[in-house]
Amino acid sequence: MIRRLAAAFETQAPDRLAVATQMDVELGARQRPCPDVLLIDAALAHDHDRTAYLPGEVHLVVEVVSPESRLRDREVKPRAYAQAGIAHFWRVEEADGVPVVYELDPATCSYVPTGIHRGVLPVPVPFPVEIDLAGLLK
């Protein structure tokens, strides 16, 4: 699912953004979560010496929930990403193929759901993108 989601982003992302997978985001001292998929500034994509991105360089983080990561992906990581100011967060629940998309509410520094999506996921931010959810499960 991670590979297919990254490929869908790569075909639709504007030139200013690049896709990375399973790369740390440095949120603070000894706090480096590793999202499954990230959208980053394109200028950073060719820096192969990096081991992490900074929150200001990350436009979207995506976590694909598994039974082992459920607590971290639903509660711990979203809170940390929001506090760091990462504007967009997606959680994809593989069991139902139903992703939930969140945007950061600057007033509360927390994510608010923009919807529960089935079939095709169309969202306008951080760029206009449509993801075929059924295709992610093939």
PDB file of C-alpha atoms in Angstrom:
ATOM      1  CA  MET A   1       0.000   0.000   0.000  1.00  0.00           C
ATOM      2  CA  ILE A   2       2.820   2.423   0.844  1.00  0.00           C
ATOM      3  CA  ARG A   3       4.504   1.859  -2.512  1.00  0.00           C
ATOM      4  CA  ARG A   4       1.277   2.341  -4.464  1.00  0.00           C
ATOM      5  CA  LEU A   5       0.364   5.462  -2.538  1.00  0.00           C
ATOM      6  CA  ALA A   6       3.819   6.954  -3.135  1.00  0.00           C
ATOM      7  CA  ALA A   7       3.526   6.142  -6.866  1.00  0.00           C
ATOM      8  CA  ALA A   8       0.123   7.852  -7.047  1.00  0.00           C
ATOM      9  CA  PHE A   9       1.597  10.973  -5.465  1.00  0.00           C
ATOM     10  CA  GLU A  10       4.607  10.914  -7.808  1.00  0.00           C
ATOM     11  CA  THR A  11       2.395  10.979 -10.889  1.00  0.00           C
ATOM     12  CA  GLN A  12       0.291  13.896  -9.607  1.00  0.00           C
ATOM     13  CA  ALA A  13       2.567  16.049  -7.446  1.00  0.00           C
ATOM     14  CA  PRO A  14       3.553  19.481  -8.759  1.00  0.00           C
ATOM     15  CA  ASP A  15       7.219  20.122  -9.513  1.00  0.00           C
ATOM     16  CA  ARG A  16       7.685  21.989  -6.233  1.00  0.00           C
ATOM     17  CA  LEU A  17       7.016  18.797  -4.226  1.00  0.00           C
ATOM     18  CA  ALA A  18       8.698  15.405  -4.048  1.00  0.00           C
ATOM     19  CA  VAL A  19       7.633  12.119  -2.495  1.00  0.00           C
ATOM     20  CA  ALA A  20       9.669  10.365   0.165  1.00  0.00           C
ATOM     21  CA  THR A  21       8.899   7.148   1.992  1.00  0.00           C
ATOM     22  CA  GLN A  22       9.847   6.018   5.452  1.00  0.00           C
ATOM     23  CA  MET A  23      12.143   8.954   6.203  1.00  0.00           C
ATOM     24  CA  ASP A  24      12.372  10.497   9.663  1.00  0.00           C
ATOM     25  CA  VAL A  25      10.971  13.895  10.553  1.00  0.00           C
ATOM     26  CA  GLU A  26      13.014  15.629  13.240  1.00  0.00           C
ATOM     27  CA  LEU A  27      10.464  17.102  15.642  1.00  0.00           C
ATOM     28  CA  GLY A  28      12.795  17.697  18.566  1.00  0.00           C
ATOM     29  CA  ALA A  29      15.478  16.143  20.709  1.00  0.00           C
ATOM     30  CA  ARG A  30      15.082  12.361  20.575  1.00  0.00           C
ATOM     31  CA  GLN A  31      11.807  12.705  18.676  1.00  0.00           C
ATOM     32  CA  ARG A  32      12.087  11.493  15.078  1.00  0.00           C
ATOM     33  CA  PRO A  33       8.968   9.664  13.902  1.00  0.00           C
ATOM     34  CA  CYS A  34       9.152   7.941  10.546  1.00  0.00           C
ATOM     35  CA  PRO A  35       5.973   8.481   8.482  1.00  0.00           C
ATOM     36  CA  ASP A  36       5.157   5.940   5.792  1.00  0.00           C
ATOM     37  CA  VAL A  37       4.855   8.587   3.041  1.00  0.00           C
ATOM     38  CA  LEU A  38       5.858  12.265   3.020  1.00  0.00           C
ATOM     39  CA  LEU A  39       5.544  15.137   0.605  1.00  0.00           C
ATOM     40  CA  ILE A  40       8.588  17.381   0.919  1.00  0.00           C
ATOM     41  CA  ASP A  41      10.124  20.376  -0.821  1.00  0.00           C
ATOM     42  CA  ALA A  42      11.430  19.113  -4.182  1.00  0.00           C
ATOM     43  CA  ALA A  43      14.791  20.806  -3.655  1.00  0.00           C
ATOM     44  CA  LEU A  44      15.521  18.298  -0.865  1.00  0.00           C
ATOM     45  CA  ALA A  45      14.846  15.140  -2.848  1.00  0.00           C
ATOM     46  CA  HIS A  46      18.384  14.744  -4.160  1.00  0.00           C
ATOM     47  CA  ASP A  47      20.186  15.269  -0.854  1.00  0.00           C
ATOM     48  CA  HIS A  48      21.070  11.635  -0.162  1.00  0.00           C
ATOM     49  CA  ASP A  49      23.108  12.474   2.935  1.00  0.00           C
ATOM     50  CA  ARG A  50      20.075  13.504   4.938  1.00  0.00           C
ATOM     51  CA  THR A  51      18.638  11.218   7.570  1.00  0.00           C
ATOM     52  CA  ALA A  52      15.640  13.400   8.453  1.00  0.00           C
ATOM     53  CA  TYR A  53      13.532  16.326   7.312  1.00  0.00           C
ATOM     54  CA  LEU A  54      12.499  19.311   9.402  1.00  0.00           C
ATOM     55  CA  PRO A  55       8.780  20.060   9.927  1.00  0.00           C
ATOM     56  CA  GLY A  56       8.961  23.204   7.761  1.00  0.00           C
ATOM     57  CA  GLU A  57      10.163  21.086   4.842  1.00  0.00           C
ATOM     58  CA  VAL A  58       7.250  18.625   5.090  1.00  0.00           C
ATOM     59  CA  HIS A  59       3.888  19.414   3.469  1.00  0.00           C
ATOM     60  CA  LEU A  60       2.067  16.133   4.164  1.00  0.00           C
ATOM     61  CA  VAL A  61       2.643  13.051   6.284  1.00  0.00           C
ATOM     62  CA  VAL A  62       0.773   9.805   5.701  1.00  0.00           C
ATOM     63  CA  GLU A  63       0.551   6.945   8.152  1.00  0.00           C
ATOM     64  CA  VAL A  64      -0.736   3.553   7.019  1.00  0.00           C
ATOM     65  CA  VAL A  65      -2.208   1.940  10.112  1.00  0.00           C
ATOM     66  CA  SER A  66      -1.371  -1.651  10.920  1.00  0.00           C
ATOM     67  CA  PRO A  67      -2.404  -3.581  14.026  1.00  0.00           C
ATOM     68  CA  GLU A  68       1.068  -3.031  15.491  1.00  0.00           C
ATOM     69  CA  SER A  69       1.089   0.724  14.805  1.00  0.00           C
ATOM     70  CA  ARG A  70      -2.548   1.551  15.602  1.00  0.00           C
ATOM     71  CA  LEU A  71      -1.928   3.490  18.837  1.00  0.00           C
ATOM     72  CA  ARG A  72       1.079   5.404  17.462  1.00  0.00           C
ATOM     73  CA  ASP A  73      -0.597   6.218  14.120  1.00  0.00           C
ATOM     74  CA  ARG A  74      -3.941   7.262  15.611  1.00  0.00           C
ATOM     75  CA  GLU A  75      -2.876   9.098  18.751  1.00  0.00           C
ATOM     76  CA  VAL A  76       0.843   9.662  19.306  1.00  0.00           C
ATOM     77  CA  LYS A  77       2.154  10.695  15.881  1.00  0.00           C
ATOM     78  CA  PRO A  78      -0.718  13.011  14.869  1.00  0.00           C
ATOM     79  CA  ARG A  79      -0.330  14.969  18.100  1.00  0.00           C
ATOM     80  CA  ALA A  80       3.424  15.320  17.542  1.00  0.00           C
ATOM     81  CA  TYR A  81       3.038  16.312  13.867  1.00  0.00           C
ATOM     82  CA  ALA A  82       0.395  18.903  14.747  1.00  0.00           C
ATOM     83  CA  GLN A  83       2.503  20.430  17.507  1.00  0.00           C
ATOM     84  CA  ALA A  84       5.361  20.706  14.991  1.00  0.00           C
ATOM     85  CA  GLY A  85       3.082  22.591  12.577  1.00  0.00           C
ATOM     86  CA  ILE A  86       2.907  20.078   9.723  1.00  0.00           C
ATOM     87  CA  ALA A  87      -0.174  21.275   7.858  1.00  0.00           C
ATOM     88  CA  HIS A  88      -1.546  18.031   6.416  1.00  0.00           C
ATOM     89  CA  PHE A  89      -1.883  14.535   7.849  1.00  0.00           C
ATOM     90  CA  TRP A  90      -3.520  11.474   6.317  1.00  0.00           C
ATOM     91  CA  ARG A  91      -4.265   8.261   8.138  1.00  0.00           C
ATOM     92  CA  VAL A  92      -5.018   5.247   5.961  1.00  0.00           C
ATOM     93  CA  GLU A  93      -6.756   2.368   7.668  1.00  0.00           C
ATOM     94  CA  GLU A  94      -5.769  -0.618   5.556  1.00  0.00           C
ATOM     95  CA  ALA A  95      -8.369  -2.958   7.018  1.00  0.00           C
ATOM     96  CA  ASP A  96     -11.254  -1.028   5.493  1.00  0.00           C
ATOM     97  CA  GLY A  97      -9.350   0.819   2.780  1.00  0.00           C
ATOM     98  CA  VAL A  98     -10.872   3.970   4.236  1.00  0.00           C
ATOM     99  CA  PRO A  99      -8.470   6.870   4.700  1.00  0.00           C
ATOM    100  CA  VAL A 100      -9.175   9.780   6.941  1.00  0.00           C
ATOM    101  CA  VAL A 101      -7.702  13.126   5.890  1.00  0.00           C
ATOM    102  CA  TYR A 102      -6.869  15.893   8.372  1.00  0.00           C
ATOM    103  CA  GLU A 103      -5.824  19.519   8.159  1.00  0.00           C
ATOM    104  CA  LEU A 104      -4.115  21.465  10.884  1.00  0.00           C
ATOM    105  CA  ASP A 105      -6.334  23.948  12.699  1.00  0.00           C
ATOM    106  CA  PRO A 106      -3.905  26.769  13.554  1.00  0.00           C
ATOM    107  CA  ALA A 107      -6.122  28.044  16.367  1.00  0.00           C
ATOM    108  CA  THR A 108      -5.938  24.774  18.309  1.00  0.00           C
ATOM    109  CA  CYS A 109      -2.684  23.308  16.895  1.00  0.00           C
ATOM    110  CA  SER A 110      -4.527  20.049  16.294  1.00  0.00           C
ATOM    111  CA  TYR A 111      -5.811  18.218  13.255  1.00  0.00           C
ATOM    112  CA  VAL A 112      -9.459  18.307  12.266  1.00  0.00           C
ATOM    113  CA  PRO A 113     -10.891  15.646   9.946  1.00  0.00           C
ATOM    114  CA  THR A 114     -11.810  16.782   6.466  1.00  0.00           C
ATOM    115  CA  GLY A 115     -13.635  13.554   5.754  1.00  0.00           C
ATOM    116  CA  ILE A 116     -13.719   9.786   5.657  1.00  0.00           C
ATOM    117  CA  HIS A 117     -13.182   8.731   2.085  1.00  0.00           C
ATOM    118  CA  ARG A 118     -14.113   5.633   0.087  1.00  0.00           C
ATOM    119  CA  GLY A 119     -13.646   4.853  -3.599  1.00  0.00           C
ATOM    120  CA  VAL A 120     -11.710   7.799  -4.973  1.00  0.00           C
ATOM    121  CA  LEU A 121     -10.132  10.257  -2.574  1.00  0.00           C
ATOM    122  CA  PRO A 122     -10.206  13.750  -4.087  1.00  0.00           C
ATOM    123  CA  VAL A 123      -8.537  16.502  -2.061  1.00  0.00           C
ATOM    124  CA  PRO A 124      -7.492  20.016  -3.055  1.00  0.00           C
ATOM    125  CA  VAL A 125      -4.615  20.423  -0.580  1.00  0.00           C
ATOM    126  CA  PRO A 126      -1.657  20.380  -0.326  1.00  0.00           C
ATOM    127  CA  PHE A 127      -2.257  20.134  -4.075  1.00  0.00           C
ATOM    128  CA  PRO A 128      -5.169  18.793  -6.142  1.00  0.00           C
ATOM    129  CA  VAL A 129      -4.859  15.018  -6.048  1.00  0.00           C
ATOM    130  CA  GLU A 130      -7.114  11.994  -6.573  1.00  0.00           C
ATOM    131  CA  ILE A 131      -6.180   8.646  -5.134  1.00  0.00           C
ATOM    132  CA  ASP A 132      -7.921   5.411  -6.202  1.00  0.00           C
ATOM    133  CA  LEU A 133      -8.304   3.764  -2.813  1.00  0.00           C
ATOM    134  CA  ALA A 134      -9.293   0.348  -4.187  1.00  0.00           C
ATOM    135  CA  GLY A 135      -6.145   0.434  -6.323  1.00  0.00           C
ATOM    136  CA  LEU A 136      -4.018   0.768  -3.203  1.00  0.00           C
ATOM    137  CA  LEU A 137      -5.196  -2.617  -1.985  1.00  0.00           C
ATOM    138  CA  LYS A 138      -4.428  -4.629  -5.142  1.00  0.00           C
TER     139      LYS A 138
END
